[in-house]
């Protein structure tokens, strides 16, 4: 006999379902008299440091149809590479930048939009720099457990080529699924749940 | 707030055999929305270890009272009055303080207040169906609502969702992010539901079924159900990031 380990089990996930907006973005679905504003709507204010960027994208299913009921959250470092979180021990993040955004897909097109800043460089566990990136988390009807991925920047080729995570991906032809496309002033990051272009998702 | 030291360790690996897989064909919508390639395993970096925090000042006084937070006239919604309460813990059993919980649900007749909702059960003019709260320093939370009704949904010809409340939970690292559903003790629809059955392990399903908690009912007022939530635990950082010679 040994001592029991006594760990608890993580609560199992269940799909966010089609009505996730009621709980997470009620104003978006017309429930406007409960919260003043939906959480995660704005990440920046007029004093936020760094280069303003717009990130847009659409989540697609295995047939290439837009997922119109998806809810997307992002989490990222500020322009200097610091996270606005108590667990950030390396330095003080920009108090005018939340680092966290939440956006439901447009009910007609499925498109999401984030107005944010370009994140700085954050170190990997061994101290090597990671290329600038934004963490994405996607839930929707039909997704049993939230999907984590990362968006990298197309104008950071050298940093991407040296990134400790991107370089570790066995099938290098899948790396472009993690790199946004520059369209004018907008970074487009489409997420493919399945199929030939299936986005690399992480078990983090 | 508390004298607890901020933790910066990586999270325990997720037990993917306990969690539902992505592809569960009896829940039809998962068929085209499930990644089919292996997930890329990634021991946490600072990007996953950190996460947003929400302050009690961001939460309104009635946000956790679904009986009162929607009605403009102060009239009450129809349905069984219940209090749902519990604790947010991590896998080590450590209470998670400051965890934001957002909840949403159908009304007592099984109808959601949503643009895309088509069930013929009526809306309740006094019920919105959303609420939120933040756990206290010991991880406790509670909210007040009506017991939601079951409802039919298009999947099989005759599938019904058991009564449930949706929960969205933030811990203190983004890797702990979780959305789930709470079910009610004794509901015969639970074990017939294809969404419930996306979870392979019966013991895991039971973790989502809240028991009636007579100790916390308010006599002549509200019944109570107790629902504890477990988020991923963190490793100690004591022996990490120490390279030879440093
Ligand atoms: Fe539901």
CSV table of N, CA, C and O in Angstrom, one decimal, chain B residues 180-224:
chain,number,residue,atom,x,y,z
B,180,UNK,N,-18.3,24.8,-19.1
B,180,UNK,CA,-18.9,23.5,-18.8
B,180,UNK,C,-20.4,23.7,-18.6
B,180,UNK,O,-21.0,24.8,-18.8
B,181,UNK,N,-21.1,22.7,-18.2
B,181,UNK,CA,-22.5,22.7,-17.8
B,181,UNK,C,-22.8,22.0,-16.6
B,181,UNK,O,-22.2,20.9,-16.3
B,182,UNK,N,-23.7,22.5,-15.7
B,182,UNK,CA,-24.1,21.9,-14.5
B,182,UNK,C,-25.4,21.2,-14.7
B,182,UNK,O,-26.3,21.9,-15.2
B,183,UNK,N,-25.5,20.0,-14.2
B,183,UNK,CA,-26.8,19.3,-14.3
B,183,UNK,C,-27.4,19.1,-12.9
B,183,UNK,O,-26.7,19.4,-11.9
B,184,UNK,N,-28.7,18.7,-12.8
B,184,UNK,CA,-29.3,18.6,-11.5
B,184,UNK,C,-29.6,17.2,-11.1
B,184,UNK,O,-30.0,16.4,-11.9
B,185,UNK,N,-29.3,16.9,-9.9
B,185,UNK,CA,-29.5,15.5,-9.3
B,185,UNK,C,-30.8,15.0,-9.7
B,185,UNK,O,-31.8,15.7,-9.5
B,186,UNK,N,-30.9,13.8,-10.1
B,186,UNK,CA,-32.1,13.1,-10.3
B,186,UNK,C,-32.8,13.3,-11.6
B,186,UNK,O,-33.9,12.7,-11.9
B,187,UNK,N,-32.2,14.0,-12.5
B,187,UNK,CA,-32.8,14.3,-13.8
B,187,UNK,C,-32.6,13.1,-14.8
B,187,UNK,O,-31.5,12.7,-15.1
B,188,UNK,N,-33.7,12.4,-15.1
B,188,UNK,CA,-33.6,11.2,-16.0
B,188,UNK,C,-33.0,11.5,-17.4
B,188,UNK,O,-32.6,10.6,-18.1
B,189,UNK,N,-33.1,12.8,-17.8
B,189,UNK,CA,-32.6,13.1,-19.2
B,189,UNK,C,-31.1,13.1,-19.2
B,189,UNK,O,-30.5,13.1,-20.3
B,190,UNK,N,-30.4,13.2,-18.1
B,190,UNK,CA,-28.9,13.4,-18.1
B,190,UNK,C,-28.3,12.3,-18.9
B,190,UNK,O,-27.5,12.5,-19.9
B,191,UNK,N,-28.6,11.0,-18.6
B,191,UNK,CA,-27.8,9.9,-19.2
B,191,UNK,C,-28.3,9.6,-20.6
B,191,UNK,O,-27.7,8.8,-21.3
B,192,UNK,N,-29.3,10.3,-21.1
B,192,UNK,CA,-29.8,10.1,-22.5
B,192,UNK,C,-29.2,11.1,-23.4
B,192,UNK,O,-29.3,11.1,-24.6
B,193,UNK,N,-28.5,12.1,-22.9
B,193,UNK,CA,-28.1,13.3,-23.7
B,193,UNK,C,-26.8,13.1,-24.4
B,193,UNK,O,-25.8,12.8,-23.8
B,194,UNK,N,-26.8,13.3,-25.7
B,194,UNK,CA,-25.6,13.1,-26.5
B,194,UNK,C,-24.5,14.1,-26.1
B,194,UNK,O,-23.3,13.8,-26.3
B,195,UNK,N,-24.8,15.2,-25.6
B,195,UNK,CA,-23.8,16.2,-25.2
B,195,UNK,C,-23.1,15.7,-23.9
B,195,UNK,O,-21.9,15.7,-23.8
B,196,UNK,N,-24.0,15.3,-23.0
B,196,UNK,CA,-23.4,14.7,-21.7
B,196,UNK,C,-22.5,13.5,-22.1
B,196,UNK,O,-21.4,13.4,-21.6
B,197,UNK,N,-23.0,12.7,-23.0
B,197,UNK,CA,-22.3,11.5,-23.3
B,197,UNK,C,-21.1,11.7,-24.2
B,197,UNK,O,-20.4,10.7,-24.6
B,198,UNK,N,-20.8,12.9,-24.6
B,198,UNK,CA,-19.5,13.2,-25.2
B,198,UNK,C,-18.4,13.0,-24.2
B,198,UNK,O,-17.2,12.8,-24.6
B,199,UNK,N,-18.7,12.9,-22.9
B,199,UNK,CA,-17.7,12.6,-21.8
B,199,UNK,C,-17.7,11.1,-21.7
B,199,UNK,O,-18.7,10.5,-21.3
B,200,UNK,N,-16.5,10.5,-21.9
B,200,UNK,CA,-16.5,9.0,-21.9
B,200,UNK,C,-16.6,8.4,-20.6
B,200,UNK,O,-17.2,7.3,-20.5
B,201,UNK,N,-16.2,9.0,-19.5
B,201,UNK,CA,-16.1,8.4,-18.2
B,201,UNK,C,-17.3,8.7,-17.4
B,201,UNK,O,-17.6,9.9,-17.1
B,202,UNK,N,-18.0,7.7,-16.9
B,202,UNK,CA,-19.2,8.0,-16.1
B,202,UNK,C,-18.9,8.8,-14.8
B,202,UNK,O,-19.7,9.6,-14.4
B,203,UNK,N,-17.8,8.5,-14.2
B,203,UNK,CA,-17.4,9.3,-13.0
B,203,UNK,C,-17.2,10.7,-13.3
B,203,UNK,O,-17.4,11.6,-12.5
B,204,UNK,N,-16.7,11.0,-14.5
B,204,UNK,CA,-16.5,12.4,-15.0
B,204,UNK,C,-17.8,13.1,-15.1
B,204,UNK,O,-18.0,14.3,-14.8
B,205,UNK,N,-18.8,12.4,-15.7
B,205,UNK,CA,-20.2,13.0,-15.9
B,205,UNK,C,-20.7,13.3,-14.5
B,205,UNK,O,-21.3,14.4,-14.3
B,206,UNK,N,-20.5,12.4,-13.5
B,206,UNK,CA,-21.1,12.7,-12.2
B,206,UNK,C,-20.5,13.9,-11.6
B,206,UNK,O,-21.1,14.6,-10.7
B,207,UNK,N,-19.3,14.3,-12.0
B,207,UNK,CA,-18.7,15.5,-11.5
B,207,UNK,C,-19.5,16.8,-11.9
B,207,UNK,O,-19.3,17.9,-11.4
B,208,UNK,N,-20.4,16.6,-12.9
B,208,UNK,CA,-21.2,17.7,-13.4
B,208,UNK,C,-22.6,17.8,-12.8
B,208,UNK,O,-23.4,18.6,-13.2
B,209,UNK,N,-22.9,16.8,-12.0
B,209,UNK,CA,-24.3,16.7,-11.5
B,209,UNK,C,-24.3,17.3,-10.0
B,209,UNK,O,-23.7,16.7,-9.1
B,210,UNK,N,-25.0,18.4,-9.9
B,210,UNK,CA,-25.1,19.1,-8.6
B,210,UNK,C,-26.1,18.4,-7.7
B,210,UNK,O,-27.3,18.2,-8.1
B,211,UNK,N,-25.7,18.0,-6.5
B,211,UNK,CA,-26.7,17.4,-5.6
B,211,UNK,C,-27.6,18.5,-5.0
B,211,UNK,O,-27.1,19.7,-4.8
B,212,UNK,N,-28.8,18.2,-4.6
B,212,UNK,CA,-29.7,19.0,-3.8
B,212,UNK,C,-29.0,19.2,-2.5
B,212,UNK,O,-28.5,18.2,-1.9
B,213,UNK,N,-28.9,20.4,-2.0
B,213,UNK,CA,-28.1,20.7,-0.7
B,213,UNK,C,-29.1,21.3,0.3
B,213,UNK,O,-29.3,22.5,0.3
B,214,UNK,N,-29.7,20.4,1.1
B,214,UNK,CA,-30.8,20.9,2.0
B,214,UNK,C,-30.2,21.9,3.0
B,214,UNK,O,-30.8,22.8,3.5
B,215,UNK,N,-28.9,21.6,3.4
B,215,UNK,CA,-28.3,22.5,4.4
B,215,UNK,C,-28.3,24.0,4.0
B,215,UNK,O,-28.4,24.8,4.8
B,216,UNK,N,-28.2,24.2,2.7
B,216,UNK,CA,-28.1,25.6,2.2
B,216,UNK,C,-29.4,26.1,1.6
B,216,UNK,O,-29.4,27.2,1.1
B,217,UNK,N,-30.5,25.4,1.7
B,217,UNK,CA,-31.7,25.9,1.3
B,217,UNK,C,-32.2,27.0,2.3
B,217,UNK,O,-31.7,27.0,3.5
B,218,UNK,N,-33.0,27.9,1.8
B,218,UNK,CA,-33.6,28.9,2.7
B,218,UNK,C,-35.0,28.5,3.0
B,218,UNK,O,-35.8,28.5,2.0
B,219,UNK,N,-35.4,28.2,4.2
B,219,UNK,CA,-36.7,27.7,4.5
B,219,UNK,C,-37.8,28.6,4.0
B,219,UNK,O,-37.6,29.8,4.1
B,220,UNK,N,-38.8,28.1,3.3
B,220,UNK,CA,-39.9,28.8,2.8
B,220,UNK,C,-39.5,29.8,1.7
B,220,UNK,O,-40.3,30.8,1.4
B,221,UNK,N,-38.3,29.6,1.1
B,221,UNK,CA,-37.9,30.6,0.1
B,221,UNK,C,-37.2,29.9,-1.1
B,221,UNK,O,-37.8,29.9,-2.2
B,222,UNK,N,-36.1,29.2,-0.9
B,222,UNK,CA,-35.3,28.7,-2.1
B,222,UNK,C,-34.7,27.4,-1.8
B,222,UNK,O,-34.1,27.2,-0.7
B,223,UNK,N,-34.7,26.5,-2.7
B,223,UNK,CA,-33.9,25.3,-2.6
B,223,UNK,C,-32.5,25.6,-3.0
B,223,UNK,O,-32.2,26.7,-3.6
B,224,UNK,N,-31.6,24.6,-2.8
B,224,UNK,CA,-30.2,24.9,-3.1
B,224,UNK,C,-29.5,23.7,-3.7
B,224,UNK,O,-29.8,22.6,-3.3
